[in-house]
C-alpha positions as CSV (number, residue, x, y, z in Angstrom):
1,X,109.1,123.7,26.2
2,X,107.6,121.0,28.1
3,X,108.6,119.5,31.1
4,X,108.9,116.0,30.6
5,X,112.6,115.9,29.3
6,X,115.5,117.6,31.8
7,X,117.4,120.2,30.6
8,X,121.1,120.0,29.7
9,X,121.8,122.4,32.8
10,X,120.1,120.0,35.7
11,X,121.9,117.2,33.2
12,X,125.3,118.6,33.8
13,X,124.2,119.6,37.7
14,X,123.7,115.9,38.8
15,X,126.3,114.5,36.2
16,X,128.0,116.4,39.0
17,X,126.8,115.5,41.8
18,X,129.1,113.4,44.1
19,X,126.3,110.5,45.3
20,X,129.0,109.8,48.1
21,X,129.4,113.3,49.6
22,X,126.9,115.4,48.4
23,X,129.2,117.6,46.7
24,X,129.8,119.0,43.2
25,X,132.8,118.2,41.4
26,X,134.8,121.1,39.7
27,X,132.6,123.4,41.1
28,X,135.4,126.7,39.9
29,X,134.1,125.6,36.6
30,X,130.9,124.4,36.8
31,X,128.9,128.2,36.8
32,X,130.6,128.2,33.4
33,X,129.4,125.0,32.2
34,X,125.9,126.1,33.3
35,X,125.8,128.9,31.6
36,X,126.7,127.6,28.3
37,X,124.4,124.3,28.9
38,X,121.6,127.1,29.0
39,X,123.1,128.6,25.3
40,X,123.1,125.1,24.2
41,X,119.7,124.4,25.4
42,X,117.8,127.7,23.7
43,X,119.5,126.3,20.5
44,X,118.5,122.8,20.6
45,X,114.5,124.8,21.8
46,X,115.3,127.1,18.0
47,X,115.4,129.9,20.4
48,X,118.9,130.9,19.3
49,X,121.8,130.0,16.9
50,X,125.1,130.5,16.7
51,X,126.8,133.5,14.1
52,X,130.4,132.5,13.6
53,X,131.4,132.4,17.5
54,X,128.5,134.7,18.4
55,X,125.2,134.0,19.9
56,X,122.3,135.5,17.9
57,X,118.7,135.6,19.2
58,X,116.3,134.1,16.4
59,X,112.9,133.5,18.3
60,X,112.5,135.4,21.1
61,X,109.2,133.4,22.3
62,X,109.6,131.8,25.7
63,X,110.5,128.3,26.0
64,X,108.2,128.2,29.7
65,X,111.3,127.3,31.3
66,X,112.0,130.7,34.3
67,X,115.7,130.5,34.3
68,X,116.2,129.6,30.5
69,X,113.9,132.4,29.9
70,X,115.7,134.7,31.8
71,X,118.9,134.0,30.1
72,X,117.1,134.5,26.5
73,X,115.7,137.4,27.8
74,X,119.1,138.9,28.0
75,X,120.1,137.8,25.1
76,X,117.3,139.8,23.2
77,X,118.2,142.4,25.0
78,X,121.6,143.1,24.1
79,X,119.8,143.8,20.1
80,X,122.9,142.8,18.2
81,X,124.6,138.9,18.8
82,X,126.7,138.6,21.9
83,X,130.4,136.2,21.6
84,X,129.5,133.7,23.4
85,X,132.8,134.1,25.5
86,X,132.0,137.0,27.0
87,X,128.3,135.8,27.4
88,X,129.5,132.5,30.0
89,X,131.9,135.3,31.4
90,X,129.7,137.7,32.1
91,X,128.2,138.4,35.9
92,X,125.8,135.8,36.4
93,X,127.3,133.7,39.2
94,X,125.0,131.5,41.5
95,X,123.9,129.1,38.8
96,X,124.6,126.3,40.4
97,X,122.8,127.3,43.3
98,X,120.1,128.1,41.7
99,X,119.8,124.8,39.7
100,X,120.4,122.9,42.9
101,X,117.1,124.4,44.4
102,X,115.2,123.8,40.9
103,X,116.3,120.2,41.7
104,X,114.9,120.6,45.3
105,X,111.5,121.5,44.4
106,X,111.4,118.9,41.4
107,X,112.0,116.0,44.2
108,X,115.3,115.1,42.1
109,X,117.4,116.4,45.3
110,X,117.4,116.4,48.9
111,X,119.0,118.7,50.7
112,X,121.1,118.2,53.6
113,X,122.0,120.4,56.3
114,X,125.5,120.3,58.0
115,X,128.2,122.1,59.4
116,X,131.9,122.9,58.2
117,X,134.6,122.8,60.9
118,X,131.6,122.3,63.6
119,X,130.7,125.9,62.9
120,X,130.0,127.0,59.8
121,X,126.5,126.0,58.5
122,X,126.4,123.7,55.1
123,X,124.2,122.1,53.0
124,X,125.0,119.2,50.9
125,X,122.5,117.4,48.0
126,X,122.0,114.3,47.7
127,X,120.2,112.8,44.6
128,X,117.0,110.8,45.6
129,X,116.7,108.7,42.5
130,X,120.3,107.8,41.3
131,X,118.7,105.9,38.1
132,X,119.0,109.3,36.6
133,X,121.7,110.0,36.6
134,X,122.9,106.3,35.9
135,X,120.8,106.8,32.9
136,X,122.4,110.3,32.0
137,X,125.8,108.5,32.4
138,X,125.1,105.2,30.6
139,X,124.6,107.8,27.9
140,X,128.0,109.0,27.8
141,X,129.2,105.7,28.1
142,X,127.7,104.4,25.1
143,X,129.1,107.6,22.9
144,X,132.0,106.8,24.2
145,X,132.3,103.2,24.1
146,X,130.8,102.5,20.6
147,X,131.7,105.2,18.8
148,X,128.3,105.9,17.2
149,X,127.9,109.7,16.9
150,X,125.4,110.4,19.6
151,X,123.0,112.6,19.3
152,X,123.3,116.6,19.3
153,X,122.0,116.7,23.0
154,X,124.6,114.2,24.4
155,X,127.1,115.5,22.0
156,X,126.9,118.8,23.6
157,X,126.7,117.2,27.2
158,X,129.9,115.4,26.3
159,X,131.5,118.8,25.4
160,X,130.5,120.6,28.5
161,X,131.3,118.0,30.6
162,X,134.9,117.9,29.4
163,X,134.8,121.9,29.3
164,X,134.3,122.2,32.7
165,X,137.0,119.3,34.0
166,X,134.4,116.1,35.0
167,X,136.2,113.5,32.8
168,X,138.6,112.8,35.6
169,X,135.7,112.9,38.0
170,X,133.9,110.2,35.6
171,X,136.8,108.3,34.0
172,X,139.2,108.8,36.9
173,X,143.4,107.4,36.7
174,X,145.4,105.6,34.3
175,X,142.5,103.4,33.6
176,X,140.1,106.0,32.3
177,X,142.7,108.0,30.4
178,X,141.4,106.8,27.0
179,X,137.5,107.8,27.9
180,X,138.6,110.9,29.0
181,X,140.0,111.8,25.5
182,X,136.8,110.3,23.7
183,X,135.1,112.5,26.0
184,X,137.0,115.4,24.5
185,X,136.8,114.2,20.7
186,X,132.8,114.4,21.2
187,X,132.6,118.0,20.9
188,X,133.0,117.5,16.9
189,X,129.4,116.3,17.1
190,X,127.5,118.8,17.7
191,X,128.6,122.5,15.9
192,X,126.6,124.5,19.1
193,X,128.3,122.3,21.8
194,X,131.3,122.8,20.6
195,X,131.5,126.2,20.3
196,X,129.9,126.5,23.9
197,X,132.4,124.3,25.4
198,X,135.6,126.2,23.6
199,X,134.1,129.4,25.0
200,X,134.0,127.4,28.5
201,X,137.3,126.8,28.1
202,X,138.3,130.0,26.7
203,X,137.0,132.2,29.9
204,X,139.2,129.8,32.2
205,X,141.8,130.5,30.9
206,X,141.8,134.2,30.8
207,X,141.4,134.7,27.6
208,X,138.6,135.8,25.3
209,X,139.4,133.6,21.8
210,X,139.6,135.4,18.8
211,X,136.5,134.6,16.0
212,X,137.0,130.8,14.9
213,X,137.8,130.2,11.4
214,X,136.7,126.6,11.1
215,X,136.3,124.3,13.5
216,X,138.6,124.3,16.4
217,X,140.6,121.5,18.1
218,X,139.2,119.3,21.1
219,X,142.0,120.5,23.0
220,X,142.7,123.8,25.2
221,X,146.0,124.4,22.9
222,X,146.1,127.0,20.9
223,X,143.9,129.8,22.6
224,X,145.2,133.2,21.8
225,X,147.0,135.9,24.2
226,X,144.5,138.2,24.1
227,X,143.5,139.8,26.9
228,X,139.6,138.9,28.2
229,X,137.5,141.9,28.1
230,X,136.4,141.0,31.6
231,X,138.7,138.0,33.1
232,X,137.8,138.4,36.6
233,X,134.1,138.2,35.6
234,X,134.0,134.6,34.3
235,X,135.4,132.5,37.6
236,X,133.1,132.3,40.1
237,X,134.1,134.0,43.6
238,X,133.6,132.4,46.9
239,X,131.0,133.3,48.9
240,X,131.7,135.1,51.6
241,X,130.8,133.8,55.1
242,X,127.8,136.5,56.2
243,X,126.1,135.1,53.2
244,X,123.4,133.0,52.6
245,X,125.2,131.6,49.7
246,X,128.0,129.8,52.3
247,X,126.2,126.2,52.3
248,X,126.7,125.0,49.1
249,X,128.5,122.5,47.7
250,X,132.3,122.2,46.7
């Protein structure tokens, strides 16, 4: 995989990314959306494909990307497809850390040292060329403003985006009610998206779905009682002062 086009994790990252503060919006949520941008991402590469709501490994050959190579590297080596609900709940916290730094050394971020309280050290990003991510916006504008099925990779941005709770950070009050629900209604386009952003959805929840029949609703009705195999594994936890995790971003 080459290098000129971004991901659909650093996509998602800066969608995020407050220009004003520095700060990432729904940042309980975003690990999640991360995780499942990578899924999306090996799909849309032919790396894997979905199997009912299952994520099955179909060419294990690296992509050249590290940290989508990791994740596919997992994958294979679980030798039987994984639900994708208990894949974007399982232990692997820190992604957005992680992707922040990525952006770091790309020159897309800057990072910005501060302090919390007057005491506790932070470190805020702020994006050094906002025309991307005007550009990644003005895409979901225009899926949602014409109605003109977009295409699978900003279908499945539109999906995670509403997974993980940024339609009220993008299309904020009253006025951006109606965007917010075309927002939602894009997950239809794209089969791997949507099944991606459900699972999001799913592990927030609490509650690892049962196997889809057909394709599910936009909404978050509807998800089954059932207990998630591993609940507490799927939010991310906060990190704790000592460590060098405590600057990031809320």
């Amino acid at each position: 995989m080459g290098r000129s086009r971004r991901t659909l994790p650093e996509e998602l990252l800066l969608l995020a990314l407050d220009p004003a503060t520095g700060t990432t919006a729904q940042p309980q949520s975003l690990d999640l959306g991360l995780a499942g941008a990578q899924l999306v991402e090996l799909a849309l590469a032919g790396r894997i494909a979905p199997d009912g709501d299952r994520i099955a490994v179909v060419v294990p050959r690296p992509t050249g990307d590290p940290t989508l190579d990791c994740a596919l590297e997992l994958l294979r080596r679980r030798g039987a497809p994984v639900r994708a609900v208990h894949w974007i709940g399982g232990p692997r916290l820190g992604l957005r850390q992680v992707y922040l730094s990525h952006l770091e050394r790309c020159g897309m971020v800057a990072a910005v040292p501060g302090q919390m309280c007057g005491v506790l050290p932070t470190t805020r990003y702020q994006a050094t060329d906002n025309e991307i991510s005007r550009e990644i916006r003005a895409r979901l504008d225009s899926a949602i403003r014409t109605g003109v099925p977009p295409d699978p990779r900003t279908a499945a941005l539109a999906a995670l985006a509403h997974a993980v709770g940024l339609g009220k950070h993008l299309y904020p009050g009253n006025e951006g009610r109606s965007s917010r629900s075309r927002l939602r209604d894009l997950i239809r386009h794209d089969p791997m998206g949507g099944l991606v952003a459900h699972a999001v959805m799913d592990v927030q929840n609490g509650a690892a779905a049962q196997p889809r029949r057909g394709p599910a609703a936009t909404g978050r009705q509807g998800a089954p009682a059932a207990r998630a195999t591993e609940p507490a594994r799927g939010v991310p936890m906060q990190p704790h002062r000592g460590s060098m995790a405590r600057a990031v971003v809320h």
